[in-house]
mmCIF file of C-alpha atoms and ligand atoms in Angstrom:
data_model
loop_
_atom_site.group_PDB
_atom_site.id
_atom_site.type_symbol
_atom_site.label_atom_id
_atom_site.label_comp_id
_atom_site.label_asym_id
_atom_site.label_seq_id
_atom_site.Cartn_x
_atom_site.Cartn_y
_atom_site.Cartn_z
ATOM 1 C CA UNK L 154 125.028 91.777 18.277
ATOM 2 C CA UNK L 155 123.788 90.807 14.830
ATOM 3 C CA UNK L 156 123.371 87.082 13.831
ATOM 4 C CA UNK L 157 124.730 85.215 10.908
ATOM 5 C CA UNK L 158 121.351 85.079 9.788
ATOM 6 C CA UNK L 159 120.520 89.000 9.831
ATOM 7 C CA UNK L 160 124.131 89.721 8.641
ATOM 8 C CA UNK L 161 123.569 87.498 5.516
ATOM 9 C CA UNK L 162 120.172 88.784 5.069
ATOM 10 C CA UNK L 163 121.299 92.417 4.976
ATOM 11 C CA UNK L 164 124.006 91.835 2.423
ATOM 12 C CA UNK L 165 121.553 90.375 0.574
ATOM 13 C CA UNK L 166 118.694 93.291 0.896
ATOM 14 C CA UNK L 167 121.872 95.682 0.179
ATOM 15 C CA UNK L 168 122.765 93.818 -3.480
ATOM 16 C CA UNK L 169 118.898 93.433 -4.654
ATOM 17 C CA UNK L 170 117.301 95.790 -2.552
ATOM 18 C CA UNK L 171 113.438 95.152 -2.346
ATOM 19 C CA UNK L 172 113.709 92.042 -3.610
ATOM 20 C CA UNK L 173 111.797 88.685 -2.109
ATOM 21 C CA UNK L 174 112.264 85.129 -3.550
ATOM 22 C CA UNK L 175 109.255 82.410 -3.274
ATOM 23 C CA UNK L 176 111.280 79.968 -3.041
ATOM 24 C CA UNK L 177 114.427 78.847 -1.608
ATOM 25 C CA UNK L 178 116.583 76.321 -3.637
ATOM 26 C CA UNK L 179 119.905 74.073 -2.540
ATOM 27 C CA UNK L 180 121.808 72.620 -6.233
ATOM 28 C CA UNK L 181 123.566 69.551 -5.775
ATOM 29 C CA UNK L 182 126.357 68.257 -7.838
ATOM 30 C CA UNK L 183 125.659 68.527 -11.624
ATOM 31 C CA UNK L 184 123.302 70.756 -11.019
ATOM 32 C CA UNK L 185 125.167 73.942 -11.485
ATOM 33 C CA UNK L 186 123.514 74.553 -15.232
ATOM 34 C CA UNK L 187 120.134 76.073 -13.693
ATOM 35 C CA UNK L 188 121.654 78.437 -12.043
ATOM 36 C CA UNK L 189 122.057 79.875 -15.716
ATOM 37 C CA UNK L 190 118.588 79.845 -16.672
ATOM 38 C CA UNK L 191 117.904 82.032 -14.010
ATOM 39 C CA UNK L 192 116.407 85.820 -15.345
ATOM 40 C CA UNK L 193 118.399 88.887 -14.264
ATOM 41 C CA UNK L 194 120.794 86.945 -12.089
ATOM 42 C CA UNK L 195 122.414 88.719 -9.024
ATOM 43 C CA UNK L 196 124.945 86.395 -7.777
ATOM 44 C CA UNK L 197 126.433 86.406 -3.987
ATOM 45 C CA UNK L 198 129.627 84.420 -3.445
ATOM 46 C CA UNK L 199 128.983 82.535 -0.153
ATOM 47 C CA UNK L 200 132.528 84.058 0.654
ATOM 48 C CA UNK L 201 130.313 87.587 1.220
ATOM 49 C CA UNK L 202 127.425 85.558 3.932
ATOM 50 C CA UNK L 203 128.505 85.246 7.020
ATOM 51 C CA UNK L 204 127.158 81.350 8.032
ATOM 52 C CA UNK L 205 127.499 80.710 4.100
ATOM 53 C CA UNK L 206 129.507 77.520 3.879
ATOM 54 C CA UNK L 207 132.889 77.488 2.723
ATOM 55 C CA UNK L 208 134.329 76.143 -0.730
ATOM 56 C CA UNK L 209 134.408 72.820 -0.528
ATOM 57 C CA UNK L 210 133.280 69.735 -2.587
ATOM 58 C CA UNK L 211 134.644 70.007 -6.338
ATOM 59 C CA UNK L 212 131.262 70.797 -8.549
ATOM 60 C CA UNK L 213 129.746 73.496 -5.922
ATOM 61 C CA UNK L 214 130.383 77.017 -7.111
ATOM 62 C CA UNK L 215 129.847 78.609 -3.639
ATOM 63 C CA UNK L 216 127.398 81.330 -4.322
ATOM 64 C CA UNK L 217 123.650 82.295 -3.780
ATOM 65 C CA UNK L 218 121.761 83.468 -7.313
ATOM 66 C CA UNK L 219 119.145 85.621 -6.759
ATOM 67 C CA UNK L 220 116.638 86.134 -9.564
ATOM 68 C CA UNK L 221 113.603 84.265 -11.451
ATOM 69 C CA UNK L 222 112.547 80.786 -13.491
ATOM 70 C CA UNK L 223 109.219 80.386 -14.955
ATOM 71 C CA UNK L 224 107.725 84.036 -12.866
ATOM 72 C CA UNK L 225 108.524 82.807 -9.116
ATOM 73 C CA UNK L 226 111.113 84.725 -7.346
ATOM 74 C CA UNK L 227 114.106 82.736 -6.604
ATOM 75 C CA UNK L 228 116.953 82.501 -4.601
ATOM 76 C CA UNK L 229 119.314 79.370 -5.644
ATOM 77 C CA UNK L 230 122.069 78.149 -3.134
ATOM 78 C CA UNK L 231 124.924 77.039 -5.681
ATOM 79 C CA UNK L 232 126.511 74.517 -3.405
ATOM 80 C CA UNK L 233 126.355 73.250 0.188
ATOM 81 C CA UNK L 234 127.628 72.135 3.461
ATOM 82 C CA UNK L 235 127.790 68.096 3.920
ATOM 83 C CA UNK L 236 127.928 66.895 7.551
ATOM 84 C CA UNK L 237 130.738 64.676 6.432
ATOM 85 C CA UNK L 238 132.933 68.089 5.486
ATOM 86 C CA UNK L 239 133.314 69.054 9.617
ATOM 87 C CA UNK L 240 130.649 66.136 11.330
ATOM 88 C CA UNK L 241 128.298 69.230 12.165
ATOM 89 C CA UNK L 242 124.855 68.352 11.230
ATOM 90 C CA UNK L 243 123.866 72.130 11.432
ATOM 91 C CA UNK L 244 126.079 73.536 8.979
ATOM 92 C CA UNK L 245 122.858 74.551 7.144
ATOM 93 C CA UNK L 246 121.602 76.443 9.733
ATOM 94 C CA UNK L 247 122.206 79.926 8.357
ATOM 95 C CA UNK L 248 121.524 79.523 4.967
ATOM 96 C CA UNK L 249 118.339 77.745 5.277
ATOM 97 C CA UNK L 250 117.146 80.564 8.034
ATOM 98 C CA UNK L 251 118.601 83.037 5.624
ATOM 99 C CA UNK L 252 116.225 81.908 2.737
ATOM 100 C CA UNK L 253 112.929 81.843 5.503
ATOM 101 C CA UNK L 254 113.823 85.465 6.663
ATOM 102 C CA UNK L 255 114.398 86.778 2.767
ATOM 103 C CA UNK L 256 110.501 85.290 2.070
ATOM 104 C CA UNK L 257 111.159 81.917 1.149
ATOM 105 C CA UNK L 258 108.242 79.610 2.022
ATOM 106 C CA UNK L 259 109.406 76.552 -0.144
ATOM 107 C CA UNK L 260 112.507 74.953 0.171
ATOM 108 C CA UNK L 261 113.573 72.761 -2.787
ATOM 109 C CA UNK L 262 116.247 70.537 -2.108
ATOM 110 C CA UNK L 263 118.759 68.505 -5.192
ATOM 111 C CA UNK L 264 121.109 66.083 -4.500
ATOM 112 C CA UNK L 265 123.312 63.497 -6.223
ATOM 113 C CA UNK L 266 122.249 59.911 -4.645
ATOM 114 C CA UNK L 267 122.895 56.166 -5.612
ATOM 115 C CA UNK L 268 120.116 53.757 -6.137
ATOM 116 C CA UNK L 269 118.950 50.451 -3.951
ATOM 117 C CA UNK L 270 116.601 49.534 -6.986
ATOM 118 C CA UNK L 271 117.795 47.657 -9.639
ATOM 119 C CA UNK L 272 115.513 49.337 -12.033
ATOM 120 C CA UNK L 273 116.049 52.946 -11.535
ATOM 121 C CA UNK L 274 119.720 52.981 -12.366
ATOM 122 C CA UNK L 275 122.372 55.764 -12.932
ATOM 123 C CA UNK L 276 120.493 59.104 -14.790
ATOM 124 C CA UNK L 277 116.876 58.383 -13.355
ATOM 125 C CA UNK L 278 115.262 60.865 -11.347
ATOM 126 C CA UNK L 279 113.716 60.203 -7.850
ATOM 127 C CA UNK L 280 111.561 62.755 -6.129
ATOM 128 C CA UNK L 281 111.767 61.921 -2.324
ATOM 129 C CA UNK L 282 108.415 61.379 -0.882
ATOM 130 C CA UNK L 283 110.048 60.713 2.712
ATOM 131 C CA UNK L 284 113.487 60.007 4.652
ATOM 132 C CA UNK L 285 115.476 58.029 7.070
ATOM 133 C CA UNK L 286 118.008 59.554 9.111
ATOM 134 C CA UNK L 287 120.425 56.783 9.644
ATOM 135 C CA UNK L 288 123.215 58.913 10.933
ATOM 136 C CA UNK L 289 121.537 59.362 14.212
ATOM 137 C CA UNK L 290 122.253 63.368 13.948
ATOM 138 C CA UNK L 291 119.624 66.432 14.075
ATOM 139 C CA UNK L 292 120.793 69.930 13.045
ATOM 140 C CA UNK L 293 118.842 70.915 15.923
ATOM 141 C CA UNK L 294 120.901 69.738 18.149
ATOM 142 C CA UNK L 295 121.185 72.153 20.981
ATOM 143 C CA UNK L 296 118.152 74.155 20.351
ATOM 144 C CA UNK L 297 115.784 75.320 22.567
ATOM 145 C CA UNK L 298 111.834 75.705 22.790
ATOM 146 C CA UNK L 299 109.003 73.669 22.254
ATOM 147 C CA UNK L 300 109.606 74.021 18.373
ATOM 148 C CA UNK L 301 112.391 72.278 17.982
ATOM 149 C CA UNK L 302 109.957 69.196 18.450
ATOM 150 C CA UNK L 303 109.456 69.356 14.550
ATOM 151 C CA UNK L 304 106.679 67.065 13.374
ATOM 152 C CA UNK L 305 107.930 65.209 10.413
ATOM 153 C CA UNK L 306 105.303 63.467 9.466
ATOM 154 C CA UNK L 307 104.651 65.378 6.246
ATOM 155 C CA UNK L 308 108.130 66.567 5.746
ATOM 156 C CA UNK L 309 107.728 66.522 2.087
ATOM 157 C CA UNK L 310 104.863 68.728 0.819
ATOM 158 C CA UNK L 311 101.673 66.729 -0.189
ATOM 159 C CA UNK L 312 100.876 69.339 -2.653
ATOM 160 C CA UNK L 313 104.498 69.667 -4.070
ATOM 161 C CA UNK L 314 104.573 66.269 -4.863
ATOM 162 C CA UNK L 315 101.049 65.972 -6.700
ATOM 163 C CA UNK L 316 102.658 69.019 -8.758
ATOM 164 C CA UNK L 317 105.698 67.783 -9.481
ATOM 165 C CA UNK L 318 103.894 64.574 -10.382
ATOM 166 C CA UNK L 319 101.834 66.661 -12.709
ATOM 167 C CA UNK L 320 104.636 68.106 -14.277
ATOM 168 C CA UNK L 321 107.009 65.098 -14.753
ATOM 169 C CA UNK L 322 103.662 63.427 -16.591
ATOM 170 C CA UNK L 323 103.064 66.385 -18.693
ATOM 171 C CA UNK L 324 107.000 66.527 -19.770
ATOM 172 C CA UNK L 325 107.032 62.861 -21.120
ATOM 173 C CA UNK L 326 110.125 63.039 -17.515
ATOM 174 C CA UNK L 327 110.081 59.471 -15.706
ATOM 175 C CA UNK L 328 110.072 59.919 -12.584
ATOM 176 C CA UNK L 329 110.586 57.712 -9.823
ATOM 177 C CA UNK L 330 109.661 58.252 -5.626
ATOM 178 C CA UNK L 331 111.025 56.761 -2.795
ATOM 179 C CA UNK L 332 112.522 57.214 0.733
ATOM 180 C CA UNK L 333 116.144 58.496 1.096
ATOM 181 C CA UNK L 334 118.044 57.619 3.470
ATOM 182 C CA UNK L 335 120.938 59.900 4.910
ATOM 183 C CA UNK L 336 124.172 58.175 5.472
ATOM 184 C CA UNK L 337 126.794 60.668 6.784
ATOM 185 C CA UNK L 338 129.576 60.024 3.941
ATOM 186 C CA UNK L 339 132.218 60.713 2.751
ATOM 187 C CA UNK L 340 132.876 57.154 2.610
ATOM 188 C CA UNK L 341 130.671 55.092 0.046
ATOM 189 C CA UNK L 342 128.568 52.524 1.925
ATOM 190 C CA UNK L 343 129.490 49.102 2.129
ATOM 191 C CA UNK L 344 127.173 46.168 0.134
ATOM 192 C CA UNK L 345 126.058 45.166 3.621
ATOM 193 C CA UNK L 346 124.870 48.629 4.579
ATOM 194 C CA UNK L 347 122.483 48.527 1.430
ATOM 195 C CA UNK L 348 120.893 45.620 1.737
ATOM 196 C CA UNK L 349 120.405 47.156 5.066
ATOM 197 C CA UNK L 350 118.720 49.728 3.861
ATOM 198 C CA UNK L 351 116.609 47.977 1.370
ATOM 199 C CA UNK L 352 115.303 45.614 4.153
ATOM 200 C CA UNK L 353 114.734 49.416 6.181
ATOM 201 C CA UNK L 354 112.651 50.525 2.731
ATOM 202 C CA UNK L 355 115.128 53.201 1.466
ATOM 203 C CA UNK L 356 115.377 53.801 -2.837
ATOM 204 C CA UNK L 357 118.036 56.104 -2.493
ATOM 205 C CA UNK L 358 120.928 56.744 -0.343
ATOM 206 C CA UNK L 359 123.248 59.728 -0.026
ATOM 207 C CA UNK L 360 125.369 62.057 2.043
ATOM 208 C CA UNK L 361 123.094 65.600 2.308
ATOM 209 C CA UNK L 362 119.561 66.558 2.001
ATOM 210 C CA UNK L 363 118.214 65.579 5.790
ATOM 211 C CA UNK L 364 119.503 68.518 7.576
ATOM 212 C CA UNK L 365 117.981 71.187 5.107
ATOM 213 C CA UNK L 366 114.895 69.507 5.199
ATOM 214 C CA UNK L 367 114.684 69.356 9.059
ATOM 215 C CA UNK L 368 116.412 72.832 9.275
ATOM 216 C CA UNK L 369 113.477 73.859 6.670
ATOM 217 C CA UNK L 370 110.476 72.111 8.292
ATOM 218 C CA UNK L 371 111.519 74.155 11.799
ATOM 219 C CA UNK L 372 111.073 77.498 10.847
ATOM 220 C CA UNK L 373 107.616 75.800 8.729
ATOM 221 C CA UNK L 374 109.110 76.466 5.071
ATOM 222 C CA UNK L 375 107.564 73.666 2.637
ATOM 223 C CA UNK L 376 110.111 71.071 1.053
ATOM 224 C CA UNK L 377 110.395 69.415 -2.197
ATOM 225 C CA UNK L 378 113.018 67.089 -2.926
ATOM 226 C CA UNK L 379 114.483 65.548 -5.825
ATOM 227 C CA UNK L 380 117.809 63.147 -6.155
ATOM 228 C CA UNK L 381 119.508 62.162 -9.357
ATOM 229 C CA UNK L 382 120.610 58.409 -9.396
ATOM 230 C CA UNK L 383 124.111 58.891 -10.483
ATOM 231 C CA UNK L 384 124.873 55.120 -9.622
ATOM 232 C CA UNK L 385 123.128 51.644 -8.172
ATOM 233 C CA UNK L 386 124.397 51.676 -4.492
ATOM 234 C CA UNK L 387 127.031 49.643 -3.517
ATOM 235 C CA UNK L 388 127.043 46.128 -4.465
ATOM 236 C CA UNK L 389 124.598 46.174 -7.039
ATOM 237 C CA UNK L 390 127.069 46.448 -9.730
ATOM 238 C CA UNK L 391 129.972 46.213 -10.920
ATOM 239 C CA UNK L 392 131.275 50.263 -11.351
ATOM 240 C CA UNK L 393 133.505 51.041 -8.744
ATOM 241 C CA UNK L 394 132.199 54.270 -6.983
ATOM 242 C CA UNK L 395 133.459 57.437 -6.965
ATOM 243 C CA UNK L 396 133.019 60.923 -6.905
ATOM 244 C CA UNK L 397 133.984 61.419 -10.750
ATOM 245 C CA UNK L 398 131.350 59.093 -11.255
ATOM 246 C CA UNK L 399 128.819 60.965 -9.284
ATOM 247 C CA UNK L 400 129.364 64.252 -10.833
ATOM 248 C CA UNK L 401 129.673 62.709 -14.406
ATOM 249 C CA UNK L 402 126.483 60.892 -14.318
ATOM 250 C CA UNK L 403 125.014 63.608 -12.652
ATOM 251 C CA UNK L 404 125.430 66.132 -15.325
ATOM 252 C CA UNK L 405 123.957 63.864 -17.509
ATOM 253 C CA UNK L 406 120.709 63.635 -15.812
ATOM 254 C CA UNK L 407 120.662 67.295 -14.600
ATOM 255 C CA UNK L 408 118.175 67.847 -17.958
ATOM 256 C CA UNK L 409 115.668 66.006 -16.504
ATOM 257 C CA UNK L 410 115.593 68.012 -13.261
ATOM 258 C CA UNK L 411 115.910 71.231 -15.083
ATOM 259 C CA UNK L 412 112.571 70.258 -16.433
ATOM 260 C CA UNK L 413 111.096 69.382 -13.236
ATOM 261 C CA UNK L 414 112.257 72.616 -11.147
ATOM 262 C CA UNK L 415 111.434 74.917 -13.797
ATOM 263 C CA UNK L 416 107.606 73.582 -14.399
ATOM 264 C CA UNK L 417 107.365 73.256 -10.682
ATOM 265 C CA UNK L 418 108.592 77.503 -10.438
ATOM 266 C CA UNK L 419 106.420 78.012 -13.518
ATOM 267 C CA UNK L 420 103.387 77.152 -11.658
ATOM 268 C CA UNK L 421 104.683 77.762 -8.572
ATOM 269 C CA UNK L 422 101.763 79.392 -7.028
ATOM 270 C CA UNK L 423 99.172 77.962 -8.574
ATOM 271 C CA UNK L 424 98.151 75.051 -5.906
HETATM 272 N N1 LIG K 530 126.001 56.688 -1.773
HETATM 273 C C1 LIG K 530 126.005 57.846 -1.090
HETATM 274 N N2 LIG K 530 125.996 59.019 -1.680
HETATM 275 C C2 LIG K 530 125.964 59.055 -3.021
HETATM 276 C C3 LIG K 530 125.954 57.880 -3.787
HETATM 277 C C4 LIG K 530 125.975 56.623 -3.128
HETATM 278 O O1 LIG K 530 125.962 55.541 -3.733
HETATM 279 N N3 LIG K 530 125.923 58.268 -5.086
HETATM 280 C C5 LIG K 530 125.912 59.628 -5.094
HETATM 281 N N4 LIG K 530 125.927 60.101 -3.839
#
């Protein structure tokens, strides 16, 4: 019997037959405009991947863009699963496997996150140099094999970061780093919670990311990781926090993300 994996990756081979991405990519909210600078889109609905997630969140579109940005091969995931849409840390699983067996070797990961420093506020850009996982879950859960001991040490490419510093300084884009810290949603956290996880070292908190990156780092794909600060976290000011919130402010800083991910593909290759 076929897996998810192989089923997905045949559909795939059967709409853009020969064709074999660089590098994987997962959108988060607001990010939705790349997806349009991509060259000679094909577009999957995840509807058509068996192990694709389901339409969910409001601001996903729920398909897989195949194509190019900046010369590297591409293949864009257009929304994702959250572990706070069924409490299933794995609900990655297929898609991120999917992207290793189609060729990806890079993974990079978006996401919408709120910030635990004062100064980078809603509409900066964070790349994630590292991560906590404070929910305590591991979408490998139930795995077997010596692998499944994943070294994390480095779970966030050295070299991706020193060229996504690169870029960010050569495109005038101010960039901040920091450790993100996964807090399974779909609740907001409580003021207490932050200051928890600014005594813990986090800049960032948010609902997603972890699993992909873990899921990624198994099967020995390189990650890159960036957040937009849609908000300060909880208790740091006075905006009340929501989800319209996230996916306005979001929007607004997608631009400078665009101009990361596309000079990061546009060298992509190159070191
Ligand atoms: N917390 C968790 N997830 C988020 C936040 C936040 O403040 N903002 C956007 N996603």
């Amino acid at each position: 019997m076929s897996t998810d994996i192989e089923l997905s990756a045949n559909v795939i081979a059967e709409r853009a037959p020969g064709f074999k991405p660089a590098v994987g990519m997962v959108l988060g909210s607001g990010l939705g405009p790349f997806a349009e600078t991509i060259q000679d889109p094909i577009a999957i609905s995840y509807a058509d991947l068996p192990g694709f997630p389901k339409p969910g969140v409001a601001g996903h579109a729920g398909q897989l863009v195949l194509g190019a940005v900046g010369g590297t091969a591409v293949a864009v995931m257009q929304g994702r699963e959250h572990f706070y849409e069924t409490g299933k840390a794995d609900a990655m699983k297929t898609p991120v496997r999917t992207l290793h067996d189609i060729g990806c070797e890079t993974l990079v990961v978006t996401n919408a996150a709120g910030s635990t420093v004062e100064a980078a506020g809603p509409g900066s850009v964070m790349m994630i140099t590292d991560h906590i996982a404070f929910t305590g879950q591991s979408p490998l859960f139930g795995e077997e094999g010596n692998d499944r001991f994943v070294d994390l040490s480095q779970a966030y490419d050295p070299a991706h970061q020193t060229a996504l510093r690169d870029i960010a300084k050569a495109n005038e884009v101010s960039m901040a780093e920091g450790t993100y810290m996964w807090f399974c949603g779909p609740h907001f956290e409580t003021p207490a919670e932050i200051r928890m996880s600014q005594i813990m070292g986090a800049s960032a908190v948010g609902m997603s990311t972890v699993p992909e990156v873990i899921l990624a780092r198994h099967v020995g794909m390189r990650v890159a990781a960036l957040s937009i600060i849609t908000n300060l976290a909880a208790g740091m000011s006075d905006v009340k926090l929501s989800h319209e919130q996230t996916m306005t402010m979001a929007a607004k800083a997608a631009n400078d993300v665009q101009v990361l991910l596309t000079g990061f593909l546009e060298n992509y290759g190159n070191g």
